[in-house]
GROMACS .gro file of C-alpha atoms in nm:
model
  173
    1MET     CA    1   2.215  -0.360   1.162
    2LEU     CA    2   2.166   0.030   1.178
    3ARG     CA    3   1.939  -0.033   0.815
    4ILE     CA    4   1.752  -0.333   0.959
    5LEU     CA    5   1.650  -0.159   1.257
    6ILE     CA    6   1.539   0.122   1.038
    7PHE     CA    7   1.297  -0.069   0.864
    8ASP     CA    8   1.231  -0.364   1.153
    9LEU     CA    9   1.058   0.043   1.319
   10LEU     CA   10   0.935   0.109   1.035
   11TYR     CA   11   0.734  -0.173   0.911
   12VAL     CA   12   0.579  -0.213   1.313
   13GLY     CA   13   0.537   0.157   1.296
   14CYS     CA   14   0.347   0.170   0.929
   15CYS     CA   15   0.168  -0.162   0.972
   16LEU     CA   16   0.057  -0.062   1.334
   17PHE     CA   17  -0.075   0.275   1.227
   18ALA     CA   18  -0.246   0.092   0.866
   19LEU     CA   19  -0.387  -0.188   1.113
   20ILE     CA   20  -0.541   0.017   1.369
   21ARG     CA   21  -0.628   0.398   1.212
   22GLY     CA   22  -0.687   0.274   0.860
   23GLY     CA   23  -1.010   0.177   0.674
   24ALA     CA   24  -1.093  -0.151   0.556
   25PRO     CA   25  -0.849  -0.070   0.239
   26GLU     CA   26  -0.524   0.050   0.429
   27ARG     CA   27  -0.594  -0.271   0.660
   28LEU     CA   28  -0.591  -0.510   0.419
   29GLY     CA   29  -0.260  -0.358   0.285
   30ALA     CA   30  -0.139  -0.380   0.573
   31LEU     CA   31  -0.244  -0.752   0.605
   32ILE     CA   32  -0.087  -0.753   0.220
   33LEU     CA   33   0.240  -0.613   0.318
   34ILE     CA   34   0.280  -0.792   0.645
   35ALA     CA   35   0.222  -1.191   0.442
   36ASP     CA   36   0.480  -1.066   0.153
   37PHE     CA   37   0.754  -1.007   0.382
   38GLU     CA   38   0.747  -1.233   0.621
   39LEU     CA   39   0.645  -1.522   0.388
   40SER     CA   40   0.968  -1.381   0.226
   41LEU     CA   41   1.195  -1.441   0.513
   42LEU     CA   42   1.050  -1.795   0.498
   43VAL     CA   43   1.123  -1.912   0.185
   44VAL     CA   44   1.511  -1.718   0.103
   45GLU     CA   45   1.780  -1.901   0.078
   46PRO     CA   46   2.013  -1.963   0.270
   47MET     CA   47   2.258  -1.633   0.329
   48SER     CA   48   2.589  -1.806   0.094
   49GLY     CA   49   2.362  -1.871  -0.208
   50ARG     CA   50   2.122  -1.555  -0.149
   51PHE     CA   51   2.061  -1.367  -0.479
   52SER     CA   52   2.290  -1.524  -0.679
   53GLY     CA   53   2.056  -1.620  -0.954
   54VAL     CA   54   1.659  -1.527  -0.930
   55GLU     CA   55   1.512  -1.597  -0.600
   56TRP     CA   56   1.235  -1.792  -0.743
   57SER     CA   57   1.074  -1.824  -0.392
   58VAL     CA   58   1.010  -1.492  -0.324
   59PHE     CA   59   0.951  -1.403  -0.673
   60PHE     CA   60   0.645  -1.611  -0.646
   61VAL     CA   61   0.546  -1.431  -0.265
   62ASP     CA   62   0.635  -1.110  -0.500
   63LEU     CA   63   0.425  -1.151  -0.773
   64PHE     CA   64   0.093  -1.327  -0.550
   65ALA     CA   65   0.149  -0.987  -0.346
   66PHE     CA   66   0.094  -0.756  -0.657
   67PHE     CA   67  -0.194  -0.970  -0.730
   68ALA     CA   68  -0.335  -0.901  -0.433
   69VAL     CA   69  -0.312  -0.517  -0.423
   70TYR     CA   70  -0.399  -0.516  -0.745
   71LEU     CA   71  -0.707  -0.634  -0.682
   72LEU     CA   72  -0.718  -0.399  -0.384
   73SER     CA   73  -0.685  -0.124  -0.658
   74ILE     CA   74  -0.975  -0.252  -0.887
   75LEU     CA   75  -1.231  -0.312  -0.539
   76SER     CA   76  -1.115  -0.009  -0.344
   77ALA     CA   77  -1.249   0.329  -0.390
   78ARG     CA   78  -0.937   0.472  -0.290
   79TYR     CA   79  -0.614   0.553  -0.551
   80TRP     CA   80  -0.307   0.444  -0.348
   81PRO     CA   81  -0.328   0.085  -0.375
   82ILE     CA   82  -0.245   0.143  -0.748
   83TRP     CA   83   0.019   0.330  -0.708
   84VAL     CA   84   0.139   0.082  -0.476
   85ALA     CA   85   0.036  -0.273  -0.660
   86ALA     CA   86   0.292  -0.040  -1.000
   87VAL     CA   87   0.533  -0.065  -0.711
   88GLN     CA   88   0.496  -0.377  -0.591
   89GLY     CA   89   0.523  -0.500  -0.992
   90ALA     CA   90   0.822  -0.324  -1.022
   91VAL     CA   91   0.964  -0.550  -0.691
   92THR     CA   92   0.848  -0.845  -0.887
   93MET     CA   93   1.024  -0.771  -1.242
   94SER     CA   94   1.341  -0.691  -1.053
   95HIS     CA   95   1.385  -1.049  -0.950
   96LEU     CA   96   1.408  -1.136  -1.300
   97THR     CA   97   1.806  -0.929  -1.321
   98GLY     CA   98   1.889  -1.228  -1.135
   99LEU     CA   99   1.861  -1.376  -1.490
  100ARG     CA  100   2.128  -1.227  -1.610
  101SER     CA  101   2.495  -1.442  -1.446
  102ASP     CA  102   2.726  -1.096  -1.481
  103ILE     CA  103   2.442  -0.961  -1.173
  104VAL     CA  104   2.636  -0.828  -0.839
  105PRO     CA  105   2.380  -1.018  -0.555
  106TRP     CA  106   2.456  -0.722  -0.360
  107ALA     CA  107   2.309  -0.527  -0.637
  108TYR     CA  108   2.016  -0.764  -0.713
  109GLY     CA  109   1.937  -0.761  -0.289
  110SER     CA  110   1.929  -0.397  -0.305
  111MET     CA  111   1.743  -0.340  -0.578
  112VAL     CA  112   1.453  -0.585  -0.435
  113ALA     CA  113   1.469  -0.454  -0.020
  114ILE     CA  114   1.449  -0.052  -0.114
  115TRP     CA  115   1.107  -0.078  -0.263
  116SER     CA  116   1.008  -0.189   0.038
  117TYR     CA  117   1.061   0.120   0.199
  118LEU     CA  118   0.818   0.350  -0.028
  119LEU     CA  119   0.553   0.053   0.051
  120LEU     CA  120   0.573   0.068   0.411
  121ILE     CA  121   0.549   0.497   0.347
  122MET     CA  122   0.284   0.524   0.097
  123LEU     CA  123   0.130   0.297   0.321
  124ALA     CA  124   0.154   0.519   0.608
  125VAL     CA  125   0.068   0.850   0.377
  126ALA     CA  126  -0.268   0.672   0.277
  127THR     CA  127  -0.339   0.575   0.614
  128TRP     CA  128  -0.327   0.978   0.733
  129ARG     CA  129  -0.485   1.071   0.420
  130HIS     CA  130  -0.785   0.867   0.529
  131ARG     CA  131  -0.783   1.004   0.860
  132ARG     CA  132  -0.812   1.357   0.760
  133ARG     CA  133  -1.064   1.269   0.490
  134LEU     CA  134  -1.292   1.135   0.797
  135LYS     CA  135  -1.245   1.406   1.024
  136ARG     CA  136  -1.302   1.685   0.725
  137TYR     CA  137  -1.586   1.498   0.505
  138ARG     CA  138  -1.747   1.226   0.810
  139MET     CA  139  -1.744   0.945   0.534
  140ASP     CA  140  -1.424   0.777   0.356
  141PRO     CA  141  -1.642   0.495   0.163
  142ALA     CA  142  -1.357   0.198   0.160
  143TRP     CA  143  -1.508   0.035  -0.154
  144SER     CA  144  -1.583   0.139  -0.496
  145TRP     CA  145  -1.995  -0.004  -0.475
  146GLN     CA  146  -2.031   0.189  -0.144
  147LEU     CA  147  -1.936   0.551  -0.376
  148PRO     CA  148  -2.252   0.761  -0.325
  149SER     CA  149  -2.453   0.794  -0.681
  150TRP     CA  150  -2.373   1.218  -0.639
  151TYR     CA  151  -2.020   1.124  -0.633
  152LEU     CA  152  -2.042   0.877  -0.941
  153ASN     CA  153  -2.267   1.133  -1.109
  154GLY     CA  154  -1.954   1.371  -1.104
  155GLY     CA  155  -2.043   1.576  -0.788
  156ARG     CA  156  -1.839   1.731  -0.550
  157VAL     CA  157  -1.782   1.571  -0.182
  158ASP     CA  158  -1.741   1.964  -0.086
  159ASP     CA  159  -2.040   2.058  -0.263
  160HIS     CA  160  -2.222   1.838  -0.061
  161ILE     CA  161  -2.068   1.854   0.251
  162ARG     CA  162  -2.218   2.182   0.212
  163PHE     CA  163  -2.566   2.075   0.133
  164ILE     CA  164  -2.618   1.865   0.430
  165ASN     CA  165  -2.451   2.163   0.673
  166ARG     CA  166  -2.706   2.382   0.552
  167ALA     CA  167  -2.988   2.105   0.563
  168VAL     CA  168  -2.898   2.064   0.924
  169GLY     CA  169  -2.832   2.410   1.034
  170ARG     CA  170  -2.430   2.492   0.990
  171PRO     CA  171  -2.432   2.699   0.768
  172GLY     CA  172  -2.085   2.824   0.844
  173GLU     CA  173  -1.921   2.502   0.795
   0.00000   0.00000   0.00000
């Protein structure tokens, strides 16, 4: 039960942090993870037969979550969604271990569940980094089409911030 309490605290804490303090990609990522976790709870097999074979309903929920995070990684100006998509892909593929007849249900269930902790920690770190970029650069474009042309042409954010600070009379910043 301690494991469930730790996960629930991490789940609520990380998702609330992303929903309240994150940018649009972090909030959308939190909603994807919430949908993934909650739908998985709704469709998982009863405890007596859980993880004795492929949990196809949970597999398809995780597959949907993978495609959602992958799409987020394509549209977002952030790097973290591609890492979350990679982990979610590993979660999805780990369901296929249930195709083996000699798989121990506990091992299969643990293999699927352990990745959830990493997904939540990645979301929290992404939200923290978003807040840090806002504080440092006063901007953090959420989507790839919002990136400024000087950045797309290879410019550095620090050089641009120094230029802006000099233009408004703050040379020391």
